Short mmCIF file of C-alpha atoms in Angstrom, two decimals:
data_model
loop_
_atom_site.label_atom_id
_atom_site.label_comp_id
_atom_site.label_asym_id
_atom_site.label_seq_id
_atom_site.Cartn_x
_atom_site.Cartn_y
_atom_site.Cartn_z
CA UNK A 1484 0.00 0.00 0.00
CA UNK A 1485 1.71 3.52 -1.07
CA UNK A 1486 2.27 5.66 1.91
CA UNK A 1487 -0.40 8.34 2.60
CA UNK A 1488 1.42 12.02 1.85
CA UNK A 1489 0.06 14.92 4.36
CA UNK A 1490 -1.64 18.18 2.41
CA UNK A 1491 -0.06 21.32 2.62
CA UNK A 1492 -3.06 23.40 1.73
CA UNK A 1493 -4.72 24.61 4.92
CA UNK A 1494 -5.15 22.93 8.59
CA UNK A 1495 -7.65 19.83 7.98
CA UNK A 1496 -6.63 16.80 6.68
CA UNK A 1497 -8.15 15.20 4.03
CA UNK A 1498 -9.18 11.47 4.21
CA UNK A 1499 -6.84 10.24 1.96
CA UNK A 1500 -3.56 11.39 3.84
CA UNK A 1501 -3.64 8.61 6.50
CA UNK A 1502 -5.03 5.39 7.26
CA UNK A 1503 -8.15 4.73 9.20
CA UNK A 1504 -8.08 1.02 11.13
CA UNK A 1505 -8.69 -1.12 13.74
CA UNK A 1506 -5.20 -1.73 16.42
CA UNK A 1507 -2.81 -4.30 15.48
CA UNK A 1508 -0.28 -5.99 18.46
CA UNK A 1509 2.69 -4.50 16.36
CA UNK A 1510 1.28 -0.85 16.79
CA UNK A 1511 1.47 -1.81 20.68
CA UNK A 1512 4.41 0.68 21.11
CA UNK A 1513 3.64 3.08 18.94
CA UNK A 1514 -0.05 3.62 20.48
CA UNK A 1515 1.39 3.69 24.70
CA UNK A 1516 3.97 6.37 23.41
CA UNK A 1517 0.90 8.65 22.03
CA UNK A 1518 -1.29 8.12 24.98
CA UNK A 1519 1.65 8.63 27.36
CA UNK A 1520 2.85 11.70 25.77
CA UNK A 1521 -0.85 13.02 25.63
CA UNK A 1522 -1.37 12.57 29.32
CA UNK A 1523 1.98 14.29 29.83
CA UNK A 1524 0.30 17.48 27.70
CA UNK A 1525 -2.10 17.45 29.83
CA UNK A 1526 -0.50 16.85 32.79
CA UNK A 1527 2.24 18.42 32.59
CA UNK A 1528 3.81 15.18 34.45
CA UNK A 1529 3.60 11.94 34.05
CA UNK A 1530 3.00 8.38 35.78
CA UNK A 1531 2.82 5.93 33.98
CA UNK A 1532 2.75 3.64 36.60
CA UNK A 1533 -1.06 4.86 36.35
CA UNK A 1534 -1.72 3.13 33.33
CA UNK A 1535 -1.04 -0.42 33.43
CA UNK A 1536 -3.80 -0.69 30.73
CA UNK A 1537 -1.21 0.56 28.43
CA UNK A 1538 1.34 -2.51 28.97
CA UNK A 1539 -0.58 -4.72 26.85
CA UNK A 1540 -3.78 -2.84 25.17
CA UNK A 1541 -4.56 -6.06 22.91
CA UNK A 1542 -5.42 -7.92 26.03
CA UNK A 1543 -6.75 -4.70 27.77
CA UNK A 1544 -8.99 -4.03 25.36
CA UNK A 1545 -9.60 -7.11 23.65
CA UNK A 1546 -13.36 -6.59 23.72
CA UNK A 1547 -13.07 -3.04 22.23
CA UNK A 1548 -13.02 -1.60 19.22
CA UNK A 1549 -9.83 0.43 19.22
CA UNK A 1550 -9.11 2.40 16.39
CA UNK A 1551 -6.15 4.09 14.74
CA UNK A 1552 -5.12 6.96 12.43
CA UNK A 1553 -1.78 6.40 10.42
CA UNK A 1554 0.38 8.82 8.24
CA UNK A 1555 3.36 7.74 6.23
CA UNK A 1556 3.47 4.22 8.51
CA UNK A 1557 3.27 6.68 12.09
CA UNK A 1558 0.37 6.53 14.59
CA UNK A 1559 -0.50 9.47 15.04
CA UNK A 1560 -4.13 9.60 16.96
CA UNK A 1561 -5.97 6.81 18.59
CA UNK A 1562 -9.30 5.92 19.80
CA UNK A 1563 -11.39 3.21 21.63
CA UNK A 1564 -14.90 2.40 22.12
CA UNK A 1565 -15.46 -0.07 25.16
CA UNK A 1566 -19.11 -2.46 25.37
CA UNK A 1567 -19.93 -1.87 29.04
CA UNK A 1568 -23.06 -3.66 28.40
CA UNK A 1569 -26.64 -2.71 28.92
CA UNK A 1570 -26.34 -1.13 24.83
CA UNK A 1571 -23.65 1.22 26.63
CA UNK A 1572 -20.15 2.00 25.38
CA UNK A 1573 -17.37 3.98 26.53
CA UNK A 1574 -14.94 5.79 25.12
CA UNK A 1575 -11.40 5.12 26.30
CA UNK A 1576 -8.13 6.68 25.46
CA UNK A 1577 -8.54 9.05 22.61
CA UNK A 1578 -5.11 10.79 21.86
CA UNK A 1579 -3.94 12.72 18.91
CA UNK A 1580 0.02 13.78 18.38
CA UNK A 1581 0.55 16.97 20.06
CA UNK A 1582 1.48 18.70 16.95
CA UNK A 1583 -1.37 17.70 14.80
CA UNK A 1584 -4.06 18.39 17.03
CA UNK A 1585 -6.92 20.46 15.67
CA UNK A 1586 -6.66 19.48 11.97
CA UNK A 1587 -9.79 16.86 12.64
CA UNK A 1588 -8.07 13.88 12.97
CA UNK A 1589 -9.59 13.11 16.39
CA UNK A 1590 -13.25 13.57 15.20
CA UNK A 1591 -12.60 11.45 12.39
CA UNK A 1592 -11.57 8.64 14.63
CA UNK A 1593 -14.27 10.16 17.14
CA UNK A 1594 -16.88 10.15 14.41
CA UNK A 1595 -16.02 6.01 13.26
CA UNK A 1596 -16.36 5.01 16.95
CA UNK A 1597 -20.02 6.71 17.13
CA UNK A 1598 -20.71 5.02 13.52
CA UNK A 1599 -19.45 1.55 14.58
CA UNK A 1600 -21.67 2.23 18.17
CA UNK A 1601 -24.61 2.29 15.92
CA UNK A 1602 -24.15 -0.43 13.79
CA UNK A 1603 -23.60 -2.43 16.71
CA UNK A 1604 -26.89 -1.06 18.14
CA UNK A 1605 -25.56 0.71 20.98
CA UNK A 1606 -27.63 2.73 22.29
CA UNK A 1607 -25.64 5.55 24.88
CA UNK A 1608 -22.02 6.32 24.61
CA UNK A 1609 -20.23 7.83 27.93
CA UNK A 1610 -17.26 9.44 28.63
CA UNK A 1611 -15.20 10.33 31.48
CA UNK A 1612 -12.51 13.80 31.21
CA UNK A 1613 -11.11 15.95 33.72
CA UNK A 1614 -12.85 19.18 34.52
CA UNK A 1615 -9.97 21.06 34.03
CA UNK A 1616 -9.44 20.17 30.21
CA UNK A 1617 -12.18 22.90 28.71
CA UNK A 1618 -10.51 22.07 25.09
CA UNK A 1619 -11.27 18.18 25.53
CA UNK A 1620 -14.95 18.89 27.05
CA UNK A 1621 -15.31 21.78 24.09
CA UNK A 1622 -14.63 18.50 21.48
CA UNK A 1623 -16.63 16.48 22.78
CA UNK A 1624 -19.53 18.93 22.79
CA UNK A 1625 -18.89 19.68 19.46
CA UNK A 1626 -19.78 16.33 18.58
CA UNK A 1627 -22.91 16.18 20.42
CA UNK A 1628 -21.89 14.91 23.90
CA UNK A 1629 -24.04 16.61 26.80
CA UNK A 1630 -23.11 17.09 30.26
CA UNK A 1631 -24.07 14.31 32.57
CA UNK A 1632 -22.73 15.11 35.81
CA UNK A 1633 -19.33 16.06 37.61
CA UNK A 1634 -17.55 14.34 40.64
CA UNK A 1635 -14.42 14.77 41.95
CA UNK A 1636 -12.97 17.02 39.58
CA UNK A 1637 -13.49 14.86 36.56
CA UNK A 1638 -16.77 15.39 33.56
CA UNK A 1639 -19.20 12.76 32.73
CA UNK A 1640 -20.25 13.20 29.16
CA UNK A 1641 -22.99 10.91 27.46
CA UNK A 1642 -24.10 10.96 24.04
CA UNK A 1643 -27.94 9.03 22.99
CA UNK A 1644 -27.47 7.59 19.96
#
């Protein structure tokens, strides 16, 4: 498969500059680096002794579908959506690469876990963020996630599908 080449011509990417898919083991790496350098973004610090989800996310979230967005053979933004049952899903460890954040890669992979929720006849999608992170809540909104409650300094998002 020729590599995907990025677009020079103004901030959003179009579709055909990277690669759409479901994880593989081999992107196992790849995938903890984003996430962990995401958290440290937001952070500003990081534990990763907090995220022993990360050590193995093909057994972790075996029952998800976890997607990925690749450029020229790089993963560069990640998503997950996780059956809690009850025709509820949650989504789990979104990340983009810090420098191609708001070009619309993360609503494209935001936008295929909502599609695949409602093929799979999911009914409610959830979402947990830290209060703190207006940008994050702001997406989310932006894609039709509503409030559900706060605790503890973290937002509880749900979207009815």
């Amino acid at each position: 498969m020729p590599e995907p080449e990025m677009e020079d011509t103004g901030r959003a990417f179009a579709p055909e500059t990277y690669v759409l898919r479901r994880f593989r083991a081999q992107d196992q790496g790849a995938v903890k680096m984003l996430i962990l350098e995401g958290l440290e973004d937001h952070w500003g610090f990081l534990d990763s002794s907090l995220n022993p989800d990360l050590e193995d996310i093909s057994v972790s979230y075996a029952s998800a579908y976890f997607l990925v967005a690749a450029m020229a053979d790089q993963i560069v933004a990640c998503g997950a959506l996780l059956p809690l049952g009850n025709a509820c899903g949650q989504i789990v460890r979104m990340s983009v690469k810090r420098d191609l954040r708001g070009r619309g890669l993360g609503g494209r992979v935001l936008e295929n876990l909502i599609a695949y929720a409602r093929e799979t006849g999911l009914r409610e999608i959830i979402l947990e963020t830290t209060a703190a992170w207006k940008q994050v809540i702001a997406f989310y909104q932006a894609h039709g996630f509503q409030l559900s409650h706060e605790l503890d300094g973290d937002v509880y998002l749900r979207l009815l599908l």
